[in-house]
XYZ file of N, CA and C in Angstrom:
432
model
N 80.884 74.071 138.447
C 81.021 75.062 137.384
C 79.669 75.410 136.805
N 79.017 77.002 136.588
C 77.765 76.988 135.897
C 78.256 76.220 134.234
N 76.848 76.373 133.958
C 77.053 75.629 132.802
C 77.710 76.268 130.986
N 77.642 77.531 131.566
C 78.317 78.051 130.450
C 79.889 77.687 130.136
N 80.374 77.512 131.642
C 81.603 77.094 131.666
C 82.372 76.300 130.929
N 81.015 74.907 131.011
C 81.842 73.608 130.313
C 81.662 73.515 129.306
N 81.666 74.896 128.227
C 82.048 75.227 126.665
C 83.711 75.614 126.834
N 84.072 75.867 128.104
C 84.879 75.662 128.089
C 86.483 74.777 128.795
N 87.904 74.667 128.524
C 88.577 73.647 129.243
C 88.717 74.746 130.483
N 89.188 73.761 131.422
C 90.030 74.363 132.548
C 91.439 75.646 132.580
N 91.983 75.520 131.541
C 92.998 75.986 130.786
C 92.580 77.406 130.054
N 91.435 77.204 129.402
C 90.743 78.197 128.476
C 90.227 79.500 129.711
N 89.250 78.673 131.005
C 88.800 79.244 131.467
C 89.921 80.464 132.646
N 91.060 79.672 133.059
C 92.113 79.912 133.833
C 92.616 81.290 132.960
N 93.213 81.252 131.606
C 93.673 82.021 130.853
C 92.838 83.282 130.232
N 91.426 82.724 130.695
C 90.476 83.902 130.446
C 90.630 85.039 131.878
N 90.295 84.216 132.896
C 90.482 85.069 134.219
C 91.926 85.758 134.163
N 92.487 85.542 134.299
C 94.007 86.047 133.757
C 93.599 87.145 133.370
N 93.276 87.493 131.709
C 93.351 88.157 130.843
C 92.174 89.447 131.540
N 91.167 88.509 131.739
C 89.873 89.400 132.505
C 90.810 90.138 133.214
N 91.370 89.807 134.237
C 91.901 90.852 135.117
C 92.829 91.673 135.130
N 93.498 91.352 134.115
C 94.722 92.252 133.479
C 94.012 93.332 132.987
N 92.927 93.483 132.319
C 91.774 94.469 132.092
C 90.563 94.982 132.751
N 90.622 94.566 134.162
C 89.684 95.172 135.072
C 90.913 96.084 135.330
N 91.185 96.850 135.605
C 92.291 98.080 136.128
C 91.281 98.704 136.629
N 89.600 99.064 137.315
C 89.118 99.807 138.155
C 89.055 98.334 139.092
N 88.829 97.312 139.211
C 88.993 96.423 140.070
C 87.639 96.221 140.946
N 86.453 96.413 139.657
C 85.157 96.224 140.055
C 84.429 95.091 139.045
N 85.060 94.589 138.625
C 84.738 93.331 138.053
C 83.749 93.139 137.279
N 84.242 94.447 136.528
C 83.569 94.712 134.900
C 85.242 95.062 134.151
N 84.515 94.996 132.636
C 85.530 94.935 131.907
C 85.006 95.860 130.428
N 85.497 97.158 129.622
C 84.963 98.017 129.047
C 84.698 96.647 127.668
N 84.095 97.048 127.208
C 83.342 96.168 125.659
C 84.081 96.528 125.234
N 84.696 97.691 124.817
C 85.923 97.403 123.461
C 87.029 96.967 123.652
N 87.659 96.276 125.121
C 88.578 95.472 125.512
C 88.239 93.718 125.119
N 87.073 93.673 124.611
C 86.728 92.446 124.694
C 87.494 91.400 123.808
N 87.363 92.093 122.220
C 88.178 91.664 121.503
C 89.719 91.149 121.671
N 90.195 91.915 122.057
C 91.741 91.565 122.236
C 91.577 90.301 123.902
N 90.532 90.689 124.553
C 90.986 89.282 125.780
C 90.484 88.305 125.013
N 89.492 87.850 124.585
C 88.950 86.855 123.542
C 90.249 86.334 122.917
N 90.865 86.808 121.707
C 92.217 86.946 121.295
C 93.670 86.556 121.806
N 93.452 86.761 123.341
C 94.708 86.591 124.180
C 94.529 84.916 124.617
N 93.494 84.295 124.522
C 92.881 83.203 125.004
C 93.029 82.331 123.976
N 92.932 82.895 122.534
C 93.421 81.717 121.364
C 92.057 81.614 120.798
N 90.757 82.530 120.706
C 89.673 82.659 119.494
C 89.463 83.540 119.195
N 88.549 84.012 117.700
C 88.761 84.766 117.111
C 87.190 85.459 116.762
N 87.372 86.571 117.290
C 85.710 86.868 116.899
C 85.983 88.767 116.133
N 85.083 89.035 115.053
C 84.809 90.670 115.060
C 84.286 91.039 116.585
N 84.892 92.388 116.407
C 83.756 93.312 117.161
C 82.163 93.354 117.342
N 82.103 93.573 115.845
C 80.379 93.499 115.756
C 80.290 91.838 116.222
N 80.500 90.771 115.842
C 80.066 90.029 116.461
C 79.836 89.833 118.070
N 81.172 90.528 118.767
C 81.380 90.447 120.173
C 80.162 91.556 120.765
N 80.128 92.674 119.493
C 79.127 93.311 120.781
C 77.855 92.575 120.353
N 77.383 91.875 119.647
C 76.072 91.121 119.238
C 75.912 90.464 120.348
N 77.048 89.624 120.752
C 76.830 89.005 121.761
C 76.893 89.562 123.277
N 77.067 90.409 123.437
C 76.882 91.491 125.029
C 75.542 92.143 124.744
N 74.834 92.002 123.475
C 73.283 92.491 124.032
C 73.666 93.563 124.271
N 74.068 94.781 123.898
C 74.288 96.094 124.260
C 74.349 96.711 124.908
N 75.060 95.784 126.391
C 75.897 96.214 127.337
C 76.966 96.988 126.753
N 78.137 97.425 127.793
C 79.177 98.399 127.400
C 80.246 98.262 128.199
N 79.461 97.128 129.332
C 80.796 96.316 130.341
C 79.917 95.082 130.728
N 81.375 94.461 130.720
C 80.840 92.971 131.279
C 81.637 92.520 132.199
N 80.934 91.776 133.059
C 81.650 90.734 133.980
C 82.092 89.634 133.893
N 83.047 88.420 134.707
C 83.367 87.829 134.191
C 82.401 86.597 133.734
N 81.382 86.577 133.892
C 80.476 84.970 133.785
C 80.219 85.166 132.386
N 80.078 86.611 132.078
C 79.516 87.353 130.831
C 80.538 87.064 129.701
N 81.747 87.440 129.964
C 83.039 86.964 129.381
C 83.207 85.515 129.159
N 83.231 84.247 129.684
C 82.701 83.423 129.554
C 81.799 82.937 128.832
N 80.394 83.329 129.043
C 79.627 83.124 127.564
C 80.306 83.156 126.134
N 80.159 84.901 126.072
C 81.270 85.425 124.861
C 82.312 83.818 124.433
N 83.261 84.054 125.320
C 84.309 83.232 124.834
C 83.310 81.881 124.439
N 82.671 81.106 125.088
C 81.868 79.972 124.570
C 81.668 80.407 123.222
N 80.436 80.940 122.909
C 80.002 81.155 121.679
C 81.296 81.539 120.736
N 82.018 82.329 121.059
C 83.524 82.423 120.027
C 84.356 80.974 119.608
N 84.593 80.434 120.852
C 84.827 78.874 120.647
C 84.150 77.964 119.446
N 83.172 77.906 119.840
C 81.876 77.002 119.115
C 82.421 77.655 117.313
N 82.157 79.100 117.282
C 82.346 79.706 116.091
C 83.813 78.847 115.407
N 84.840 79.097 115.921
C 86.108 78.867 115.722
C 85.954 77.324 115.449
N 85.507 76.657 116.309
C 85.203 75.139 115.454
C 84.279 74.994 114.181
N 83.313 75.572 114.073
C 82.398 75.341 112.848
C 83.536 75.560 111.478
N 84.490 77.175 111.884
C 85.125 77.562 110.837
C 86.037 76.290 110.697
N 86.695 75.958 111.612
C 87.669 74.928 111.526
C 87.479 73.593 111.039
N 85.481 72.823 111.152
C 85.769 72.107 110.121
C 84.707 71.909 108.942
N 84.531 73.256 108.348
C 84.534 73.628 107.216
C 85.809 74.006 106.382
N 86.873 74.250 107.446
C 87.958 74.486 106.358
C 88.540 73.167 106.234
N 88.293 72.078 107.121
C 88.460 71.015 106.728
C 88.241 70.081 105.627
N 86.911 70.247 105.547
C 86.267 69.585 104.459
C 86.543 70.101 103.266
N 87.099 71.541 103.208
C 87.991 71.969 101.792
C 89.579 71.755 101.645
N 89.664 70.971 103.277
C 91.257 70.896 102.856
C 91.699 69.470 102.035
N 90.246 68.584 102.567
C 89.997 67.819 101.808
C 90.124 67.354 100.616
N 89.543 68.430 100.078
C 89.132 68.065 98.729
C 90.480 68.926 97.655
N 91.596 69.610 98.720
C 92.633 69.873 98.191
C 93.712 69.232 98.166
N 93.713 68.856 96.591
C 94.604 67.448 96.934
C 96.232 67.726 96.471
N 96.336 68.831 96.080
C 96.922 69.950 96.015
C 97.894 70.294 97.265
N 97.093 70.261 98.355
C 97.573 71.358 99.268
C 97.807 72.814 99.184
N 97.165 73.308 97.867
C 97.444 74.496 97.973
C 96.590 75.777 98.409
N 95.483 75.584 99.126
C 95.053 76.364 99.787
C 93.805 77.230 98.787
N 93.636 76.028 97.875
C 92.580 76.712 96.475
C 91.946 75.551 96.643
N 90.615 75.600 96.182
C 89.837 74.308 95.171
C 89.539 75.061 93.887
N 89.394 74.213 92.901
C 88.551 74.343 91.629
C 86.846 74.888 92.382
N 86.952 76.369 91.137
C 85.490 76.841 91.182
C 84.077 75.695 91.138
N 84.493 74.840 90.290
C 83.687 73.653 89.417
C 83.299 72.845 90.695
N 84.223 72.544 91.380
C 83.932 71.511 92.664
C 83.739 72.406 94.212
N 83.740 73.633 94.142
C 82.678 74.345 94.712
C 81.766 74.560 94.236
N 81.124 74.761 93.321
C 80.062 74.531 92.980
C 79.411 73.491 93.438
N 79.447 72.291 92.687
C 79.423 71.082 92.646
C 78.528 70.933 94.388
N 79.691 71.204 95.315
C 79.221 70.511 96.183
C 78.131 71.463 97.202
N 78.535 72.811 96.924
C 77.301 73.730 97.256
C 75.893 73.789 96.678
N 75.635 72.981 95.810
C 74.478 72.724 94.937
C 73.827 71.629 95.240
N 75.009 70.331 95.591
C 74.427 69.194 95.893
C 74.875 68.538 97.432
N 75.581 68.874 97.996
C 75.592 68.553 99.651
C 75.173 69.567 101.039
N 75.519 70.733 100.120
C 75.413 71.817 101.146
C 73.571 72.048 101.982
N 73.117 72.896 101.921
C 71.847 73.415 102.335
C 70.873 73.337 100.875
N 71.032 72.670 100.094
C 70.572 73.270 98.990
C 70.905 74.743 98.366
N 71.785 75.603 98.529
C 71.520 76.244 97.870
C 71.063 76.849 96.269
N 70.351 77.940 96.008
C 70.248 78.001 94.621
C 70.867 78.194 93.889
N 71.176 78.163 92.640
C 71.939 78.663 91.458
C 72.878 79.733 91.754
N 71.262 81.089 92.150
C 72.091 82.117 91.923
C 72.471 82.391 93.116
N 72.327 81.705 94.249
C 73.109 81.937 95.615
C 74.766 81.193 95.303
N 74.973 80.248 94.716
C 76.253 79.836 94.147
C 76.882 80.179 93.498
N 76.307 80.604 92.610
C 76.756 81.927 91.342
C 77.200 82.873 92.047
N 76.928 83.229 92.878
C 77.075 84.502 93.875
C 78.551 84.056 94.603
N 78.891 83.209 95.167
C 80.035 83.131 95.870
C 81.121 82.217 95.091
N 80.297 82.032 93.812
C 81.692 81.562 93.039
C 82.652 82.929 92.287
N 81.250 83.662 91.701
C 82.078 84.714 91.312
C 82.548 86.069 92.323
N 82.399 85.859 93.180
C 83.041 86.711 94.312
C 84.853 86.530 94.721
N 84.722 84.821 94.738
C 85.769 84.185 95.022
C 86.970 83.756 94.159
N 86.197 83.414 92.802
C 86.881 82.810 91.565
C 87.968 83.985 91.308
N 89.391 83.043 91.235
C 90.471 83.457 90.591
C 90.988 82.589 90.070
N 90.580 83.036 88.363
C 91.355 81.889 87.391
C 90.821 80.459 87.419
N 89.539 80.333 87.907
C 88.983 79.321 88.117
C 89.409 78.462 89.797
N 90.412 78.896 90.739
C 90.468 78.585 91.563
C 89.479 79.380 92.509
N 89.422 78.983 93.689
C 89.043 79.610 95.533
C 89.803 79.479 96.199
N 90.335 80.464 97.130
C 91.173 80.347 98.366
C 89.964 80.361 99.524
N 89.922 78.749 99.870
C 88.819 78.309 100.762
C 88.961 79.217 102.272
N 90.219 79.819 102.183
C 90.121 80.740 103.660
C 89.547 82.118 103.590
N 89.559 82.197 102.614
C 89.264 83.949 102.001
C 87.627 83.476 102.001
N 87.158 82.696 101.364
C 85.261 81.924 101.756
C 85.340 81.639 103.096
N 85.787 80.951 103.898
C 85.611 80.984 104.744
C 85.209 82.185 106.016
N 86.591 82.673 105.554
C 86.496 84.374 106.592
C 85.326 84.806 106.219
N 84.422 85.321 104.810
C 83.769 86.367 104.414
C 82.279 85.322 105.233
N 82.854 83.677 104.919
C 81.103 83.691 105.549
C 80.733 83.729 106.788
N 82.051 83.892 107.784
C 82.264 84.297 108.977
C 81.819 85.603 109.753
N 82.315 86.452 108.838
C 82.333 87.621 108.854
C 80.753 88.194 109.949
């Protein structure tokens, strides 16, 4: 397998070819860029557009090794999100799909990257409702 591959399973990669070819319909083993999204999607990760064409380098068709990459780097993405939403599901003891503004803060000030004040200030009051966060709604936007 080249090595881009073993970002991904056997399963992932099987279900990509699949999908790849359900969307080659000229049967030259390219695939149009704005199909990309939805095969990505059909495979079980989740990327924007703009991200997907970031990653084709401003091609406008790709092949399948190319598709592959893509899906890698979408993968990788989909885990980072997954355990960052962890570490807020954490700290929801709740279960309800909020933390306290106070303990986002808190830990974006003192565990995170350092950020500054007003870089925290910034995504508390973006997020803050009623003093809660819906850690998926932060999540998505820092995705975005």
């Amino acid at each position: 397998r080249p090595p881009k591959m073993d970002q991904l399973s056997e399963k992932e990669i099987s279900l990509s070819r699949d999908a790849f070819t359900l969307h080659d319909t000229t049967r030259k083993g390219k695939i149009p860029l704005a199909e990309v999204p939805q095969v990505i999607r059909s495979v079980g990760f989740n990327a924007t557009s703009s991200e997907i064409q970031a990653l084709a380098k401003g091609k406008q068709t790709i092949d399948f090794p190319e598709l592959i990459e893509i899906a890698g780097q979408c993968k990788k993405h989909g885990d980072g999100m997954k355990e960052i939403v962890g570490a807020f599901k954490a700290m929801d003891a709740g279960n309800t799909g909020e933390i306290d503004s106070d303990t986002l803060k808190y830990y974006l000030k003192n565990l995170s990257e350092r950020l500054s004040d007003a870089e925290v200030d910034k995504y508390v009051r973006a997020f803050d409702k009623g003093g809660k966060i819906r850690y998926d709604e932060l999540v998505n936007a820092l995705y975005q």
